[in-house]
Amino acid sequence: MPRDIASRAAKNVCDEGRGVGPGGQGVYLDFADAIERMGRKAVEEKYGNLFDMYERITAENPYEVPMRIYPAVHYTMGGLWVDYDLQTTIPGLFAIGEANFSDHGANRLGASALMQGLADGYFVLPATINDYLARNPHQSEVGDEHPVVREMLAETQDRLGLLLSVDGDRTPDSFHREVGELMWEFCGMARTDAGLRTALERIPRIREEFWRRVKVPGTGEEFNQSLEKANRVVDYLELAELMCLDALHRAESCGGHFREEYRTPDGEAARRDEAFAHAAAWEFTGTGEAPVLHKEDLVFEYVHPTQRSYA
């Protein structure tokens, strides 16, 4: 969403009988200035599909009447506290995308959730993490000859060498798409026990095929984007497997994700706080090995979890 349009969207106005915020306050997205400056045709080319859907739902023409924007429940989930470098209160631990609260706080106007992940990943972290590593106070303690540094360097070099040597017939992008489609199908906002188990069965097969058939042209002595993509797909396979495992373990509907087996009689998400009022962290034990689950109970002293309703 263009910044000038978004700024107008943030203006609160009173509208008796149509307010969607507390105290009769509403948040509106007014395209009047944009239409005057750019012309209706230009705005229609950018947002025509969105405007058509809005008009079908509300019976109001957004070209003429400001659009009513509602701060939905999904946008009040918060996130980890981070500073301007996206670093949490734990030095060296960074949080990006919807995992942090940095850009939008408790309300997002427009499709900024995806944009935050892209902006954090492409523009912020490459600078801030490199800066952190450059001024890392532990550098004097962990030099190039440290056993762990040498082990990780050798492991990375071995992996890159193996990726270059496979010389198969499938591109890294094709595997990336396959993993993405699998996660979209079985580990999206709505998921099932059967679907997650299907994904957990298929991911190891994709990994095995990846190491047999991936094709990485070029060498490791040059700027090689194919090698970079292939190396990331290795990590994506690990992450996808862990996400499915964690989703399967959390047998409840809570937060922004819905397990279809766990719903109230009227179809709403059903919590199971007696079994899942804890923070979960999985310990990596090696590729292809089962991770170890660590739990920390959550204690609610003032605000307690309640059943959520989308009705």
Coordinates of C-alpha atoms in Angstrom, one line a residue:
M1 CA 0.0 0.0 0.0
P2 CA 1.5 3.4 -0.9
R3 CA 2.6 5.4 2.1
D4 CA 0.5 8.4 1.3
I5 CA -2.6 6.3 1.0
A6 CA -1.8 4.4 4.2
S7 CA -1.3 7.7 6.1
R8 CA -4.9 8.7 5.2
A9 CA -6.1 5.3 6.3
A10 CA -4.8 5.9 9.8
K11 CA -7.1 8.9 10.4
N12 CA -9.9 8.1 12.9
V13 CA -13.3 9.7 12.3
C14 CA -16.6 9.5 14.2
D15 CA -19.5 8.0 12.4
E16 CA -22.6 7.4 14.4
G17 CA -23.9 3.9 13.8
R18 CA -21.0 2.8 11.6
G19 CA -18.0 3.0 13.9
V20 CA -16.0 -0.1 14.1
G21 CA -13.6 0.9 16.8
P22 CA -14.2 1.6 20.5
G23 CA -16.3 4.6 21.5
G24 CA -17.8 4.9 18.0
Q25 CA -14.5 5.5 16.4
G26 CA -13.9 4.1 12.9
V27 CA -10.8 3.7 10.8
Y28 CA -11.3 4.5 7.2
L29 CA -9.2 4.2 4.0
D30 CA -9.9 7.3 1.9
F31 CA -8.7 7.2 -1.7
A32 CA -10.0 10.6 -2.6
D33 CA -6.6 12.3 -2.7
A34 CA -5.0 9.4 -4.7
I35 CA -7.8 9.5 -7.3
E36 CA -7.5 13.3 -7.7
R37 CA -3.7 13.1 -8.0
M38 CA -3.4 9.8 -10.1
G39 CA -6.7 9.6 -11.8
R40 CA -9.4 6.9 -11.2
K41 CA -8.0 4.7 -14.0
A42 CA -4.6 4.5 -12.3
V43 CA -6.1 3.6 -9.0
E44 CA -8.4 1.1 -10.6
E45 CA -5.4 -0.7 -12.2
K46 CA -3.7 -1.0 -8.8
Y47 CA -6.7 -1.9 -6.6
G48 CA -9.6 -2.7 -8.9
N49 CA -9.9 -6.3 -7.8
L50 CA -9.8 -5.3 -4.1
F51 CA -12.4 -2.6 -4.6
D52 CA -14.7 -5.0 -6.5
M53 CA -14.6 -7.5 -3.6
Y54 CA -15.2 -4.7 -1.0
E55 CA -18.2 -3.4 -2.9
R56 CA -19.8 -6.9 -3.2
I57 CA -19.4 -7.3 0.6
T58 CA -20.5 -3.8 1.7
A59 CA -22.6 -2.5 -1.2
E60 CA -20.5 0.7 -1.0
N61 CA -18.4 2.1 -3.8
P62 CA -14.9 2.6 -2.5
Y63 CA -14.1 5.1 -5.2
E64 CA -16.6 7.4 -3.7
V65 CA -17.0 6.3 -0.1
P66 CA -14.0 5.8 2.3
M67 CA -13.5 2.1 3.0
R68 CA -14.2 0.8 6.5
I69 CA -11.1 -0.9 7.9
Y70 CA -11.4 -3.2 11.0
P71 CA -8.5 -4.0 13.2
A72 CA -9.1 -7.8 13.2
V73 CA -8.1 -10.1 16.1
H74 CA -5.2 -11.6 14.1
Y75 CA -3.6 -8.2 14.2
T76 CA -3.5 -8.0 18.0
M77 CA -1.3 -11.0 18.6
G78 CA 1.7 -8.9 19.4
G79 CA 5.1 -10.5 19.0
L80 CA 8.6 -10.4 20.4
W81 CA 10.1 -7.1 21.5
V82 CA 12.9 -6.0 19.2
D83 CA 15.0 -3.0 18.8
Y84 CA 15.7 -1.1 15.5
D85 CA 18.1 -3.8 14.5
L86 CA 15.4 -6.5 15.0
Q87 CA 17.4 -7.9 17.9
T88 CA 15.5 -9.3 20.9
T89 CA 16.4 -8.8 24.6
I90 CA 18.7 -11.8 24.1
P91 CA 22.0 -10.5 22.5
G92 CA 22.5 -12.2 19.2
L93 CA 18.9 -13.4 18.9
F94 CA 17.0 -11.7 16.1
A95 CA 13.3 -12.0 15.2
I96 CA 11.9 -11.1 11.8
G97 CA 8.5 -10.9 10.1
E98 CA 5.4 -11.5 12.2
A99 CA 7.5 -13.0 15.0
N100 CA 8.1 -9.4 16.2
F101 CA 5.9 -6.4 16.8
S102 CA 8.2 -3.8 15.3
D103 CA 6.3 -2.3 12.4
H104 CA 2.6 -2.5 13.1
G105 CA 2.0 -3.1 16.8
A106 CA -1.6 -4.0 17.4
N107 CA -3.1 -3.0 14.0
R108 CA -2.1 -3.4 10.4
L109 CA -3.8 -1.6 7.6
G110 CA -3.5 -3.5 4.4
A111 CA -1.4 -6.6 3.5
S112 CA 1.6 -5.5 5.5
A113 CA 2.2 -8.9 7.2
L114 CA 3.9 -10.4 4.2
M115 CA 5.6 -7.2 3.4
Q116 CA 7.2 -7.1 6.9
G117 CA 8.7 -10.5 6.4
L118 CA 10.1 -9.4 3.0
A119 CA 11.4 -6.1 4.3
D120 CA 13.0 -7.6 7.3
G121 CA 14.6 -10.5 5.4
Y122 CA 15.9 -8.5 2.4
F123 CA 16.7 -5.1 3.7
V124 CA 17.2 -5.1 7.5
L125 CA 18.8 -8.3 8.6
P126 CA 21.6 -8.5 6.0
A127 CA 22.9 -5.2 7.5
T128 CA 22.1 -5.6 11.1
I129 CA 23.4 -9.1 11.6
N130 CA 26.6 -8.4 9.7
D131 CA 27.1 -5.4 12.0
Y132 CA 26.5 -7.5 15.1
L133 CA 29.0 -10.1 13.9
A134 CA 31.5 -7.4 13.1
R135 CA 31.4 -6.0 16.6
N136 CA 30.7 -9.2 18.4
P137 CA 32.3 -8.9 21.8
H138 CA 33.1 -12.6 21.9
Q139 CA 35.4 -12.5 18.9
S140 CA 38.5 -12.5 21.0
E141 CA 37.3 -15.6 22.8
V142 CA 36.2 -17.5 19.6
G143 CA 38.8 -17.0 17.0
D144 CA 39.4 -18.7 13.7
E145 CA 41.3 -21.6 15.4
H146 CA 38.5 -22.3 18.0
P147 CA 37.5 -26.0 17.7
V148 CA 33.8 -25.2 17.1
V149 CA 34.7 -22.6 14.4
R150 CA 36.9 -25.1 12.6
E151 CA 34.2 -27.8 12.9
M152 CA 31.5 -25.5 11.5
L153 CA 33.8 -24.3 8.7
A154 CA 34.7 -27.8 7.7
E155 CA 31.0 -28.9 7.8
T156 CA 30.0 -25.9 5.6
Q157 CA 32.7 -26.6 3.1
D158 CA 31.8 -30.2 2.9
R159 CA 28.1 -29.4 2.3
L160 CA 28.9 -26.9 -0.4
G161 CA 31.2 -29.3 -2.1
L162 CA 28.6 -32.1 -2.0
L163 CA 26.0 -29.8 -3.5
L164 CA 28.3 -29.0 -6.4
S165 CA 29.2 -32.6 -7.0
V166 CA 25.7 -34.1 -7.2
D167 CA 25.3 -32.9 -10.8
G168 CA 21.7 -34.1 -11.1
D169 CA 18.8 -33.0 -13.4
R170 CA 16.6 -30.8 -11.1
T171 CA 17.1 -27.2 -10.2
P172 CA 17.1 -25.9 -6.6
D173 CA 14.1 -23.8 -7.5
S174 CA 12.1 -26.9 -8.4
F175 CA 12.7 -28.4 -5.0
H176 CA 11.9 -25.1 -3.3
R177 CA 8.5 -25.0 -5.1
E178 CA 7.8 -28.6 -4.2
V179 CA 8.4 -28.0 -0.5
G180 CA 6.4 -24.8 -0.6
E181 CA 3.4 -26.4 -2.2
L182 CA 3.6 -29.3 0.3
M183 CA 3.6 -26.8 3.3
W184 CA 0.8 -24.7 1.7
E185 CA -1.3 -27.8 1.3
F186 CA -0.8 -29.6 4.7
C187 CA 0.7 -27.0 7.1
G188 CA -1.3 -23.8 6.4
M189 CA -3.5 -21.9 8.7
A190 CA -5.9 -24.9 8.7
R191 CA -4.3 -28.3 9.2
T192 CA -5.3 -31.8 10.1
D193 CA -3.6 -34.8 11.8
A194 CA -3.7 -36.8 8.6
G195 CA -2.4 -34.0 6.4
L196 CA 0.5 -33.2 8.8
R197 CA 1.5 -36.9 8.9
T198 CA 1.4 -37.0 5.1
A199 CA 3.8 -34.0 5.0
L200 CA 6.1 -35.7 7.5
E201 CA 6.2 -38.8 5.3
R202 CA 6.9 -36.9 2.1
I203 CA 9.6 -34.5 3.4
P204 CA 12.3 -37.2 4.0
R205 CA 11.6 -38.5 0.5
I206 CA 12.0 -35.0 -1.0
R207 CA 15.3 -34.7 0.9
E208 CA 16.6 -38.0 -0.4
E209 CA 15.7 -37.0 -3.9
F210 CA 17.2 -33.6 -3.5
W211 CA 20.6 -35.1 -2.7
R212 CA 20.4 -37.4 -5.7
R213 CA 19.1 -35.1 -8.3
V214 CA 19.9 -31.4 -7.5
K215 CA 21.8 -29.6 -10.3
V216 CA 24.1 -26.7 -9.2
P217 CA 26.1 -25.2 -12.1
G218 CA 29.2 -23.2 -11.6
T219 CA 31.8 -23.5 -8.8
G220 CA 32.2 -22.5 -5.2
E221 CA 34.9 -20.0 -6.0
E222 CA 32.6 -17.4 -7.5
F223 CA 29.4 -15.6 -6.8
N224 CA 27.0 -18.5 -7.3
Q225 CA 23.3 -17.9 -6.7
S226 CA 22.4 -21.4 -7.7
L227 CA 24.7 -22.7 -4.9
E228 CA 23.2 -20.2 -2.5
K229 CA 19.6 -21.3 -3.3
A230 CA 20.5 -25.0 -3.0
N231 CA 22.1 -24.4 0.4
R232 CA 19.0 -22.6 1.6
V233 CA 16.7 -25.5 0.3
V234 CA 18.7 -27.8 2.6
D235 CA 17.7 -25.5 5.5
Y236 CA 14.1 -25.2 4.3
L237 CA 13.7 -29.0 4.4
E238 CA 14.8 -29.0 8.0
L239 CA 12.5 -26.1 8.9
A240 CA 9.5 -27.6 7.0
E241 CA 9.9 -30.9 8.8
L242 CA 10.1 -29.2 12.2
M243 CA 7.1 -27.0 11.5
C244 CA 5.0 -30.0 10.7
L245 CA 6.2 -31.9 13.7
D246 CA 5.4 -29.0 16.0
A247 CA 2.0 -28.5 14.4
L248 CA 1.2 -32.2 14.8
H249 CA 2.3 -32.1 18.5
R250 CA 0.1 -29.0 19.3
A251 CA -3.2 -30.9 19.2
E252 CA -5.5 -27.8 19.6
S253 CA -6.7 -24.8 17.7
C254 CA -5.0 -21.7 19.1
G255 CA -3.6 -18.4 17.9
G256 CA -3.8 -18.0 14.1
H257 CA -3.8 -21.7 13.2
F258 CA -6.7 -24.1 13.2
R259 CA -6.6 -27.8 13.7
E260 CA -9.8 -29.1 12.1
E261 CA -10.1 -31.9 14.7
Y262 CA -10.3 -29.4 17.5
R263 CA -13.3 -27.1 17.2
T264 CA -16.3 -26.2 19.3
P265 CA -19.8 -27.5 18.4
D266 CA -20.5 -24.3 16.5
G267 CA -17.2 -24.6 14.5
E268 CA -15.0 -22.2 16.4
A269 CA -11.4 -22.9 17.4
A270 CA -11.2 -25.1 20.5
R271 CA -8.3 -24.4 22.9
R272 CA -6.8 -27.0 25.2
D273 CA -5.0 -24.9 27.8
E274 CA -4.8 -27.8 30.3
A275 CA -2.4 -29.6 27.9
F276 CA -0.7 -26.7 26.0
A277 CA -0.2 -23.8 28.3
H278 CA 3.5 -23.9 27.7
A279 CA 6.2 -22.5 25.4
A280 CA 7.8 -25.2 23.3
A281 CA 11.4 -25.3 22.0
W282 CA 12.8 -28.1 19.9
E283 CA 16.5 -29.1 20.2
F284 CA 18.2 -30.1 16.9
T285 CA 19.9 -33.5 17.2
G286 CA 21.1 -34.0 13.6
T287 CA 19.6 -34.3 10.1
G288 CA 17.1 -37.1 10.0
E289 CA 17.2 -37.5 13.8
A290 CA 14.2 -36.8 16.0
P291 CA 14.5 -33.4 17.8
V292 CA 14.1 -33.2 21.5
L293 CA 11.1 -31.2 22.9
H294 CA 11.7 -28.8 25.8
K295 CA 8.7 -27.1 27.5
E296 CA 8.4 -24.1 29.8
D297 CA 5.0 -23.7 31.6
L298 CA 3.2 -20.4 31.1
V299 CA 1.9 -18.7 34.2
F300 CA -0.9 -16.1 33.7
E301 CA -1.3 -13.9 36.8
Y302 CA -3.5 -11.0 35.4
V303 CA -4.8 -11.8 32.0
H304 CA -5.9 -15.4 31.4
P305 CA -6.5 -17.2 28.0
T306 CA -10.0 -17.3 26.8
Q307 CA -11.9 -19.0 24.1
R308 CA -11.7 -17.1 20.8
S309 CA -14.6 -16.5 18.5
Y310 CA -14.6 -15.3 14.9
A311 CA -18.4 -14.9 14.9

